[in-house]
């Protein structure tokens, strides 16, 4: 299949298919224009594989999305989930075009190209120094992701395809390579990556000399367990414990630790691992002293985001006054602050528990932030605040999905949720401080401001992308603001 010009029916098929994808970030408005910015043939014949960068214009701005496009005359049933549509060429042959991440026969070529550091048109495939890459493994996509797509190759590799592309080197690649050079024990090893040569797509809003990162190939931690799932299991067990004699309907933290459902020890170990990664980040990228004016500017941005989200999400407005008061308190007491590279989007879904300890993933920053914001240095307690918010999320996630609970039961479970969150927040902070991180208790106002800023971001993100999750941050915000 030859990729057609922009006015061909493939563009119309893509414009109809794209809004239905979980990783598409423009679900809150119509597509004004879609064009194919770059098209590269990776495999010819039947089946064929093409790499596309789609330029999508919405609300006066252009975003860029990556697509591996497969083409087959006959589409096997196993690939029907990725079907985009059917096209008939000038030769009268009809082909099925589909999202090729589901096609192991085609995606195997990604490993071969990275192993050989192949250049295909504007695409450069890279292999990390000192590593080898197996090329005989089939890939299968993970189904749970939101903003990217990852392929698991056997028991060896995970290849993350960045769906929504940003100009320049992706922070996830930049940070992981830097931490690898520092010998950091809390990240998976990098094996390779794929990049788009600078200047290949004239439709980028921001030009630069850096290549655009398309994918990152890392060590696959087969026996690891997702931190979010571990936390939810703990919450379920905690909720299931019977009331203790004389304690009313609430299971106390100490009681839960004795009978099951406790996560405190893991939370403390996670805090220590976080502090170690922050030290390695400081060694790799350095630490600078930001003046007091920088913190006041940051608070101004927090208030600006609060105004925007309050206007868009009415449910936030009752808490805006309390949030703004915390922001203003931090601005009034602003002083010089050490800043460094941080994770940027830190929560329980970004960590894995392995036999050797905790591992941190996904250093690309918050999806709704600009590339400059994602790479900007920040105080490490911003990451701490993100994880504290995640404990609140985990504690109340099950409650938000139980809308038909009787009032008395709901109140009892809310009390248990608060006890679970409080215990694990404290354990995480204790582990973080004991391992050399700045003590959150000594910077309580700053941590609280970072927490509120993260909560406002979460509410904006959920309202745009996962409206059914919106009650989760709102429920915890009610307690924090109170």
Tab-separated table of C-alpha atoms in Angstrom:
chain	number	residue	atom	x	y	z
A	1	UNK	CA	0.000	0.000	0.000
A	2	UNK	CA	1.281	3.456	-0.877
A	3	UNK	CA	0.297	6.063	1.701
A	4	UNK	CA	-2.063	8.456	-0.111
A	5	UNK	CA	-2.018	12.246	-0.286
A	6	UNK	CA	-3.820	14.204	2.460
A	7	UNK	CA	-7.156	14.433	0.649
A	8	UNK	CA	-7.447	10.667	0.182
A	9	UNK	CA	-10.012	8.521	1.964
A	10	UNK	CA	-7.383	7.251	4.426
A	11	UNK	CA	-7.374	10.685	6.047
A	12	UNK	CA	-11.157	10.534	6.404
A	13	UNK	CA	-10.920	7.059	7.916
A	14	UNK	CA	-8.323	8.243	10.407
A	15	UNK	CA	-10.355	11.311	11.350
A	16	UNK	CA	-13.288	9.066	12.215
A	17	UNK	CA	-11.210	6.451	14.043
A	18	UNK	CA	-8.846	8.636	16.055
A	19	UNK	CA	-11.314	10.203	18.558
A	20	UNK	CA	-12.304	6.725	19.753
A	21	UNK	CA	-8.793	5.801	20.891
A	22	UNK	CA	-8.010	5.895	24.593
A	23	UNK	CA	-4.731	7.707	23.983
A	24	UNK	CA	-6.241	10.515	21.892
A	25	UNK	CA	-6.036	13.711	23.942
A	26	UNK	CA	-8.586	15.818	22.057
A	27	UNK	CA	-11.827	14.134	23.082
A	28	UNK	CA	-13.261	17.413	24.362
A	29	UNK	CA	-13.695	18.896	20.880
A	30	UNK	CA	-14.022	18.114	17.165
A	31	UNK	CA	-11.077	17.648	14.823
A	32	UNK	CA	-10.799	20.716	12.600
A	33	UNK	CA	-8.186	19.260	10.257
A	34	UNK	CA	-6.118	16.072	10.014
A	35	UNK	CA	-3.149	15.555	7.741
A	36	UNK	CA	-0.300	13.064	7.423
A	37	UNK	CA	2.882	14.850	8.485
A	38	UNK	CA	5.327	12.026	7.777
A	39	UNK	CA	4.823	8.584	6.238
A	40	UNK	CA	7.566	5.946	6.239
A	41	UNK	CA	7.314	2.451	4.818
A	42	UNK	CA	8.925	-0.013	7.241
A	43	UNK	CA	7.801	-3.280	5.618
A	44	UNK	CA	6.584	-3.675	2.037
A	45	UNK	CA	4.240	-6.331	0.665
A	46	UNK	CA	1.279	-8.104	2.227
A	47	UNK	CA	1.210	-7.489	5.126
A	48	UNK	CA	2.788	-4.028	5.002
A	49	UNK	CA	3.810	-1.731	7.826
A	50	UNK	CA	3.914	2.063	7.655
A	51	UNK	CA	4.898	4.577	10.306
A	52	UNK	CA	2.728	7.712	10.291
A	53	UNK	CA	2.840	10.980	12.198
A	54	UNK	CA	-0.629	12.520	12.130
A	55	UNK	CA	-0.978	16.296	12.435
A	56	UNK	CA	-4.291	17.003	14.151
A	57	UNK	CA	-5.582	20.565	14.394
A	58	UNK	CA	-8.098	21.406	17.120
A	59	UNK	CA	-9.073	24.737	18.672
A	60	UNK	CA	-6.319	26.613	16.857
A	61	UNK	CA	-3.508	24.264	17.952
A	62	UNK	CA	-1.870	21.270	16.253
A	63	UNK	CA	-1.009	18.043	18.058
A	64	UNK	CA	0.998	15.186	16.604
A	65	UNK	CA	0.153	11.504	17.041
A	66	UNK	CA	2.120	8.390	16.157
A	67	UNK	CA	0.525	5.452	14.384
A	68	UNK	CA	1.914	2.132	13.183
A	69	UNK	CA	-0.378	1.418	10.236
A	70	UNK	CA	-0.749	-2.149	9.038
A	71	UNK	CA	-2.249	-3.139	5.696
A	72	UNK	CA	-3.501	-6.621	4.677
A	73	UNK	CA	-5.728	-7.902	1.917
A	74	UNK	CA	-7.189	-10.457	4.323
A	75	UNK	CA	-7.525	-9.452	7.962
A	76	UNK	CA	-7.284	-12.271	10.543
A	77	UNK	CA	-9.860	-12.261	13.303
A	78	UNK	CA	-7.165	-11.596	15.901
A	79	UNK	CA	-6.514	-8.169	14.325
A	80	UNK	CA	-10.101	-7.005	13.991
A	81	UNK	CA	-9.922	-5.007	17.244
A	82	UNK	CA	-7.477	-2.616	15.577
A	83	UNK	CA	-9.353	-2.206	12.275
A	84	UNK	CA	-9.474	1.368	10.987
A	85	UNK	CA	-11.247	0.640	7.703
A	86	UNK	CA	-10.857	-0.626	4.128
A	87	UNK	CA	-9.252	1.149	1.185
A	88	UNK	CA	-9.361	0.399	-2.513
A	89	UNK	CA	-6.295	1.465	-4.459
A	90	UNK	CA	-5.949	2.619	-8.054
A	91	UNK	CA	-5.183	-0.991	-9.006
A	92	UNK	CA	-8.625	-2.038	-7.726
A	93	UNK	CA	-7.183	-4.042	-4.797
A	94	UNK	CA	-8.938	-3.558	-1.464
A	95	UNK	CA	-6.864	-3.678	1.692
A	96	UNK	CA	-7.697	-3.579	5.388
A	97	UNK	CA	-5.812	-0.860	7.263
A	98	UNK	CA	-5.445	-1.241	11.014
A	99	UNK	CA	-3.476	-0.264	14.099
A	100	UNK	CA	-0.477	-2.549	13.759
A	101	UNK	CA	0.450	-2.608	17.453
A	102	UNK	CA	-1.800	-5.689	17.572
A	103	UNK	CA	0.189	-7.474	14.841
A	104	UNK	CA	3.168	-9.374	16.255
A	105	UNK	CA	4.274	-10.389	12.754
A	106	UNK	CA	4.908	-6.730	11.944
A	107	UNK	CA	6.061	-5.241	15.248
A	108	UNK	CA	8.904	-7.779	15.513
A	109	UNK	CA	10.679	-5.561	12.965
A	110	UNK	CA	11.032	-2.830	15.598
A	111	UNK	CA	13.466	-5.021	17.558
A	112	UNK	CA	15.463	-5.880	14.441
A	113	UNK	CA	15.806	-2.255	13.422
A	114	UNK	CA	16.868	-1.169	16.937
A	115	UNK	CA	19.362	-4.037	17.239
A	116	UNK	CA	20.956	-2.987	13.948
A	117	UNK	CA	20.576	0.790	14.540
A	118	UNK	CA	18.845	1.071	11.174
A	119	UNK	CA	17.970	4.355	9.486
A	120	UNK	CA	14.683	4.160	7.537
A	121	UNK	CA	13.785	7.469	5.916
A	122	UNK	CA	13.509	10.009	8.755
A	123	UNK	CA	13.314	7.264	11.414
A	124	UNK	CA	16.476	6.436	13.344
A	125	UNK	CA	16.467	3.233	15.404
A	126	UNK	CA	18.908	3.297	18.336
A	127	UNK	CA	20.473	0.697	20.618
A	128	UNK	CA	21.703	1.679	24.080
A	129	UNK	CA	25.503	1.511	24.430
A	130	UNK	CA	26.780	-1.813	25.721
A	131	UNK	CA	23.504	-3.675	25.211
A	132	UNK	CA	22.260	-6.362	22.859
A	133	UNK	CA	18.689	-6.789	21.656
A	134	UNK	CA	17.042	-10.112	20.827
A	135	UNK	CA	15.136	-10.034	17.551
A	136	UNK	CA	13.183	-13.294	17.761
A	137	UNK	CA	10.429	-12.152	20.138
A	138	UNK	CA	6.766	-11.431	19.428
A	139	UNK	CA	5.156	-8.310	20.869
A	140	UNK	CA	1.721	-7.920	22.418
A	141	UNK	CA	0.187	-4.638	23.623
A	142	UNK	CA	-0.771	-3.863	27.206
A	143	UNK	CA	-4.462	-3.032	27.354
A	144	UNK	CA	-4.629	-0.821	30.455
A	145	UNK	CA	-2.695	2.274	29.363
A	146	UNK	CA	-4.271	5.646	28.684
A	147	UNK	CA	-1.839	8.021	26.994
A	148	UNK	CA	0.684	5.647	25.378
A	149	UNK	CA	0.844	2.095	24.044
A	150	UNK	CA	3.378	-0.439	25.299
A	151	UNK	CA	4.336	-3.719	23.645
A	152	UNK	CA	5.645	-6.624	25.705
A	153	UNK	CA	8.253	-8.708	23.848
A	154	UNK	CA	8.463	-12.124	25.498
A	155	UNK	CA	9.920	-11.940	28.986
A	156	UNK	CA	12.646	-9.514	27.942
A	157	UNK	CA	11.471	-6.074	26.828
A	158	UNK	CA	8.738	-3.503	27.051
A	159	UNK	CA	8.562	-0.991	24.206
A	160	UNK	CA	6.608	2.167	24.988
A	161	UNK	CA	5.264	3.970	21.926
A	162	UNK	CA	4.603	7.625	22.675
A	163	UNK	CA	1.289	8.260	20.978
A	164	UNK	CA	1.047	12.024	21.451
A	165	UNK	CA	4.406	13.390	20.383
A	166	UNK	CA	6.250	16.442	21.640
A	167	UNK	CA	9.169	18.264	19.997
A	168	UNK	CA	12.569	17.141	21.160
A	169	UNK	CA	13.848	14.311	23.312
A	170	UNK	CA	11.161	12.810	25.524
A	171	UNK	CA	11.979	13.288	29.245
A	172	UNK	CA	11.367	9.587	29.854
A	173	UNK	CA	14.278	8.679	27.578
A	174	UNK	CA	16.465	11.560	28.731
A	175	UNK	CA	16.009	10.787	32.440
A	176	UNK	CA	16.306	7.010	32.152
A	177	UNK	CA	19.564	7.275	30.193
A	178	UNK	CA	20.957	9.726	32.764
A	179	UNK	CA	19.930	7.547	35.714
A	180	UNK	CA	21.407	4.496	34.013
A	181	UNK	CA	24.746	6.307	33.804
A	182	UNK	CA	24.477	7.020	37.545
A	183	UNK	CA	23.946	3.320	38.257
A	184	UNK	CA	20.482	3.915	39.724
A	185	UNK	CA	19.067	0.661	41.127
A	186	UNK	CA	15.434	1.764	41.004
A	187	UNK	CA	14.788	1.999	37.246
A	188	UNK	CA	14.544	-0.638	34.471
A	189	UNK	CA	17.512	-0.860	32.100
A	190	UNK	CA	17.230	0.978	28.765
A	191	UNK	CA	17.931	-1.174	25.686
A	192	UNK	CA	16.978	1.081	22.774
A	193	UNK	CA	14.764	3.794	21.357
A	194	UNK	CA	13.336	5.201	18.122
A	195	UNK	CA	13.519	8.829	17.056
A	196	UNK	CA	12.376	11.078	14.225
A	197	UNK	CA	15.058	13.250	12.677
A	198	UNK	CA	14.659	16.992	13.347
A	199	UNK	CA	12.982	18.911	10.555
A	200	UNK	CA	11.248	15.827	9.141
A	201	UNK	CA	7.785	17.252	9.754
A	202	UNK	CA	7.282	20.885	8.827
A	203	UNK	CA	3.989	20.924	10.732
A	204	UNK	CA	5.585	21.104	14.199
A	205	UNK	CA	4.618	24.213	16.125
A	206	UNK	CA	8.050	24.318	17.775
A	207	UNK	CA	11.174	23.802	15.708
A	208	UNK	CA	14.466	22.613	17.128
A	209	UNK	CA	17.639	20.682	16.513
A	210	UNK	CA	16.682	17.733	18.728
A	211	UNK	CA	15.183	14.544	17.315
A	212	UNK	CA	11.645	13.649	18.371
A	213	UNK	CA	11.478	10.564	20.596
A	214	UNK	CA	8.990	8.011	19.255
A	215	UNK	CA	9.556	4.936	21.445
A	216	UNK	CA	11.581	3.615	24.372
A	217	UNK	CA	12.659	-0.034	24.752
A	218	UNK	CA	13.361	-1.059	28.348
A	219	UNK	CA	13.885	-4.130	30.478
A	220	UNK	CA	10.602	-5.952	31.156
A	221	UNK	CA	10.229	-6.754	34.852
A	222	UNK	CA	8.140	-9.872	34.418
A	223	UNK	CA	7.685	-10.734	38.095
A	224	UNK	CA	6.976	-7.171	39.222
A	225	UNK	CA	3.622	-6.065	40.630
A	226	UNK	CA	2.005	-2.721	39.874
A	227	UNK	CA	1.977	-0.389	42.884
A	228	UNK	CA	-1.574	0.772	42.233
A	229	UNK	CA	-2.897	-2.788	42.209
A	230	UNK	CA	-0.987	-3.629	45.386
A	231	UNK	CA	-2.482	-0.604	47.096
A	232	UNK	CA	-6.040	-1.411	45.954
A	233	UNK	CA	-5.660	-4.973	47.227
A	234	UNK	CA	-4.601	-3.574	50.584
A	235	UNK	CA	-7.612	-1.230	50.662
A	236	UNK	CA	-10.018	-4.071	49.831
A	237	UNK	CA	-8.543	-6.206	52.603
A	238	UNK	CA	-8.740	-3.301	55.012
A	239	UNK	CA	-12.387	-2.645	54.190
A	240	UNK	CA	-13.168	-6.345	54.676
A	241	UNK	CA	-11.866	-6.498	58.243
A	242	UNK	CA	-14.543	-6.768	60.945
A	243	UNK	CA	-14.915	-3.977	63.451
A	244	UNK	CA	-12.725	-4.357	66.515
A	245	UNK	CA	-14.203	-4.586	70.016
A	246	UNK	CA	-14.780	-1.127	71.419
A	247	UNK	CA	-13.672	0.562	68.190
A	248	UNK	CA	-17.094	1.052	66.630
A	249	UNK	CA	-17.335	0.509	62.885
A	250	UNK	CA	-13.771	1.644	62.140
A	251	UNK	CA	-10.761	-0.630	61.797
A	252	UNK	CA	-7.793	1.271	63.203
A	253	UNK	CA	-4.427	1.328	61.498
A	254	UNK	CA	-2.893	-0.816	64.223
A	255	UNK	CA	-5.704	-3.334	64.015
A	256	UNK	CA	-5.473	-3.582	60.257
A	257	UNK	CA	-1.743	-4.203	60.510
A	258	UNK	CA	-2.401	-7.097	62.861
A	259	UNK	CA	-5.090	-8.849	60.834
A	260	UNK	CA	-4.172	-7.981	57.227
A	261	UNK	CA	-4.690	-5.147	54.786
A	262	UNK	CA	-1.654	-3.149	55.880
A	263	UNK	CA	0.544	-1.392	53.303
A	264	UNK	CA	2.613	0.710	55.696
A	265	UNK	CA	5.889	-1.188	55.400
A	266	UNK	CA	5.752	-1.052	51.594
A	267	UNK	CA	4.888	2.644	51.684
A	268	UNK	CA	7.937	3.306	53.856
A	269	UNK	CA	10.214	1.342	51.510
A	270	UNK	CA	8.754	3.233	48.549
A	271	UNK	CA	9.569	6.522	50.288
A	272	UNK	CA	13.184	5.422	50.713
A	273	UNK	CA	13.455	4.379	47.039
A	274	UNK	CA	12.021	7.759	45.993
A	275	UNK	CA	14.660	9.606	48.014
A	276	UNK	CA	17.419	7.537	46.392
A	277	UNK	CA	16.143	8.322	42.878
A	278	UNK	CA	15.960	12.013	43.778
A	279	UNK	CA	19.630	11.882	44.881
A	280	UNK	CA	20.580	10.213	41.604
A	281	UNK	CA	18.637	12.810	39.635
A	282	UNK	CA	20.449	15.567	41.502
A	283	UNK	CA	23.793	13.944	40.677
A	284	UNK	CA	22.877	13.516	37.002
A	285	UNK	CA	21.343	16.925	36.326
A	286	UNK	CA	22.522	19.122	39.188
A	287	UNK	CA	20.736	21.263	41.764
A	288	UNK	CA	20.187	25.012	41.486
A	289	UNK	CA	18.927	27.576	43.965
A	290	UNK	CA	15.763	29.240	42.689
A	291	UNK	CA	15.050	32.734	44.048
A	292	UNK	CA	11.934	33.559	46.045
A	293	UNK	CA	10.435	35.159	42.947
A	294	UNK	CA	10.455	31.745	41.224
A	295	UNK	CA	8.252	30.272	43.958
A	296	UNK	CA	5.896	33.251	43.744
A	297	UNK	CA	5.721	32.732	39.976
A	298	UNK	CA	4.921	29.058	40.573
A	299	UNK	CA	2.112	30.004	42.949
A	300	UNK	CA	0.777	32.431	40.350
A	301	UNK	CA	0.643	29.525	37.880
A	302	UNK	CA	-1.130	27.394	40.489
A	303	UNK	CA	-3.777	30.074	40.945
A	304	UNK	CA	-4.109	30.450	37.196
A	305	UNK	CA	-4.741	26.715	36.799
A	306	UNK	CA	-7.217	26.844	39.673
A	307	UNK	CA	-9.158	29.621	37.919
A	308	UNK	CA	-9.234	27.729	34.626
A	309	UNK	CA	-10.332	24.420	36.101
A	310	UNK	CA	-12.904	26.034	38.404
A	311	UNK	CA	-14.464	27.685	35.356
A	312	UNK	CA	-14.599	24.370	33.487
A	313	UNK	CA	-15.545	22.021	36.357
A	314	UNK	CA	-18.252	23.462	38.645
A	315	UNK	CA	-17.730	20.712	41.236
A	316	UNK	CA	-14.356	22.250	42.129
A	317	UNK	CA	-15.687	25.706	42.961
A	318	UNK	CA	-16.761	25.036	46.588
A	319	UNK	CA	-13.128	24.269	47.469
A	320	UNK	CA	-11.440	27.058	45.496
A	321	UNK	CA	-11.291	29.502	48.405
A	322	UNK	CA	-9.564	27.054	50.752
A	323	UNK	CA	-7.109	26.054	48.044
A	324	UNK	CA	-6.268	29.647	47.177
A	325	UNK	CA	-5.618	30.438	50.842
A	326	UNK	CA	-2.948	27.717	50.975
A	327	UNK	CA	-1.348	28.991	47.766
A	328	UNK	CA	-1.266	32.553	49.112
A	329	UNK	CA	0.296	31.382	52.386
A	330	UNK	CA	3.197	29.813	50.500
A	331	UNK	CA	3.664	32.894	48.296
A	332	UNK	CA	3.738	35.195	51.337
A	333	UNK	CA	6.504	33.155	52.985
A	334	UNK	CA	8.471	32.537	49.775
A	335	UNK	CA	12.217	32.224	50.010
A	336	UNK	CA	15.032	30.681	47.968
A	337	UNK	CA	14.327	27.045	47.103
A	338	UNK	CA	16.593	24.259	45.768
A	339	UNK	CA	15.241	22.761	42.537
A	340	UNK	CA	16.293	19.793	40.393
A	341	UNK	CA	14.935	17.330	37.851
A	342	UNK	CA	12.133	15.256	39.336
A	343	UNK	CA	9.754	12.543	38.164
A	344	UNK	CA	6.986	15.025	37.406
A	345	UNK	CA	3.950	12.705	37.406
A	346	UNK	CA	4.542	10.536	40.441
A	347	UNK	CA	1.861	8.161	41.674
A	348	UNK	CA	1.271	4.508	42.521
A	349	UNK	CA	0.678	3.611	38.888
A	350	UNK	CA	4.247	4.709	38.075
A	351	UNK	CA	5.999	2.257	40.393
A	352	UNK	CA	6.534	-1.515	40.400
A	353	UNK	CA	7.354	-3.790	43.332
A	354	UNK	CA	9.984	-6.367	42.377
A	355	UNK	CA	11.748	-9.032	44.409
A	356	UNK	CA	14.626	-6.579	44.831
A	357	UNK	CA	12.539	-3.552	45.816
A	358	UNK	CA	10.637	-0.672	44.221
A	359	UNK	CA	11.256	0.498	40.639
A	360	UNK	CA	10.155	3.872	39.219
A	361	UNK	CA	8.754	4.220	35.687
A	362	UNK	CA	7.518	6.823	33.208
A	363	UNK	CA	9.573	9.970	33.718
A	364	UNK	CA	7.851	11.843	30.883
A	365	UNK	CA	5.850	14.161	33.194
A	366	UNK	CA	2.177	15.024	33.330
A	367	UNK	CA	0.439	14.488	29.963
A	368	UNK	CA	-1.364	17.843	30.024
A	369	UNK	CA	1.821	19.870	30.646
A	370	UNK	CA	3.906	21.497	27.919
A	371	UNK	CA	7.291	19.958	27.009
A	372	UNK	CA	9.073	22.846	28.741
A	373	UNK	CA	7.044	22.336	31.922
A	374	UNK	CA	7.799	18.610	31.939
A	375	UNK	CA	11.556	19.178	31.770
A	376	UNK	CA	11.685	22.138	34.150
A	377	UNK	CA	13.429	21.597	37.505
A	378	UNK	CA	11.229	21.565	40.578
A	379	UNK	CA	11.475	20.969	44.293
A	380	UNK	CA	11.576	17.197	44.999
A	381	UNK	CA	8.661	17.545	47.415
A	382	UNK	CA	6.451	18.029	44.367
A	383	UNK	CA	6.937	14.314	43.655
A	384	UNK	CA	6.250	13.526	47.308
A	385	UNK	CA	2.984	15.444	47.084
A	386	UNK	CA	2.050	13.483	43.969
A	387	UNK	CA	2.478	10.190	45.803
A	388	UNK	CA	0.549	11.488	48.814
A	389	UNK	CA	-2.294	12.322	46.440
A	390	UNK	CA	-2.070	8.793	45.047
A	391	UNK	CA	-2.592	7.280	48.498
A	392	UNK	CA	-5.739	9.412	48.763
A	393	UNK	CA	-6.829	8.141	45.339
A	394	UNK	CA	-6.295	4.510	46.254
A	395	UNK	CA	-8.101	4.857	49.576
A	396	UNK	CA	-11.247	6.277	47.964
A	397	UNK	CA	-11.247	4.700	44.515
A	398	UNK	CA	-13.441	1.795	45.633
A	399	UNK	CA	-15.793	4.122	47.495
A	400	UNK	CA	-16.358	6.247	44.402
A	401	UNK	CA	-17.501	3.118	42.567
A	402	UNK	CA	-19.970	2.132	45.295
A	403	UNK	CA	-22.606	4.810	44.883
A	404	UNK	CA	-25.431	2.583	46.162
A	405	UNK	CA	-23.901	1.913	49.589
A	406	UNK	CA	-26.204	2.652	52.546
A	407	UNK	CA	-25.291	5.923	54.239
A	408	UNK	CA	-24.123	4.327	57.490
A	409	UNK	CA	-21.924	1.821	55.659
A	410	UNK	CA	-20.512	4.542	53.432
A	411	UNK	CA	-19.570	6.668	56.449
A	412	UNK	CA	-17.820	3.741	58.105
A	413	UNK	CA	-15.863	2.933	54.946
A	414	UNK	CA	-14.931	6.588	54.493
A	415	UNK	CA	-13.470	6.553	58.004
A	416	UNK	CA	-11.505	3.415	57.140
A	417	UNK	CA	-10.352	4.996	53.883
A	418	UNK	CA	-9.093	8.034	55.760
A	419	UNK	CA	-7.236	5.835	58.265
A	420	UNK	CA	-5.601	3.872	55.419
A	421	UNK	CA	-4.533	7.037	53.609
A	422	UNK	CA	-3.202	8.678	56.785
A	423	UNK	CA	-1.176	5.617	57.768
A	424	UNK	CA	0.469	5.163	54.390
A	425	UNK	CA	1.082	8.851	53.793
A	426	UNK	CA	2.916	9.000	57.123
A	427	UNK	CA	4.898	5.831	56.383
A	428	UNK	CA	5.951	7.081	52.947
A	429	UNK	CA	7.103	10.428	54.362
A	430	UNK	CA	9.013	8.697	57.168
A	431	UNK	CA	10.835	6.449	54.692
A	432	UNK	CA	11.593	9.378	52.407
A	433	UNK	CA	13.030	11.544	55.187
A	434	UNK	CA	15.010	8.676	56.763
A	435	UNK	CA	16.666	7.964	53.396
A	436	UNK	CA	17.883	11.547	53.073
A	437	UNK	CA	15.038	13.346	51.316
A	438	UNK	CA	13.864	16.749	52.588
A	439	UNK	CA	11.528	16.080	55.516
A	440	UNK	CA	7.917	16.729	54.387
A	441	UNK	CA	6.935	17.571	57.966
A	442	UNK	CA	9.435	20.430	57.992
A	443	UNK	CA	7.900	21.855	54.783
A	444	UNK	CA	4.235	21.210	55.528
A	445	UNK	CA	2.832	24.335	53.841
A	446	UNK	CA	4.800	23.732	50.648
A	447	UNK	CA	3.745	20.072	50.481
A	448	UNK	CA	0.123	21.061	51.043
A	449	UNK	CA	0.294	23.612	48.210
A	450	UNK	CA	1.833	21.016	45.896
A	451	UNK	CA	-0.915	18.568	46.886
A	452	UNK	CA	-3.676	21.022	46.107
A	453	UNK	CA	-2.077	21.943	42.788
A	454	UNK	CA	-1.882	18.248	41.897
A	455	UNK	CA	-5.512	17.728	42.932
A	456	UNK	CA	-6.647	20.566	40.649
A	457	UNK	CA	-4.636	19.043	37.798
A	458	UNK	CA	-6.244	15.648	38.479
A	459	UNK	CA	-9.728	17.131	38.355
A	460	UNK	CA	-8.998	18.768	35.001
A	461	UNK	CA	-7.522	15.535	33.639
A	462	UNK	CA	-10.407	13.344	34.810
A	463	UNK	CA	-13.049	15.776	33.539
A	464	UNK	CA	-11.448	15.717	30.080
A	465	UNK	CA	-10.389	12.091	29.789
A	466	UNK	CA	-12.136	9.880	32.378
A	467	UNK	CA	-15.286	11.629	33.603
A	468	UNK	CA	-16.408	8.562	35.546
A	469	UNK	CA	-13.286	8.916	37.722
A	470	UNK	CA	-14.003	12.555	38.625
A	471	UNK	CA	-15.609	11.688	42.008
A	472	UNK	CA	-12.315	10.137	43.160
A	473	UNK	CA	-10.216	13.344	43.405
A	474	UNK	CA	-13.273	15.366	44.446
A	475	UNK	CA	-13.983	13.035	47.343
A	476	UNK	CA	-10.474	13.311	48.753
A	477	UNK	CA	-10.325	17.049	48.044
A	478	UNK	CA	-13.366	17.548	50.255
A	479	UNK	CA	-11.398	16.149	53.181
A	480	UNK	CA	-8.136	17.950	52.417
A	481	UNK	CA	-9.853	21.309	51.935
A	482	UNK	CA	-11.949	20.785	55.055
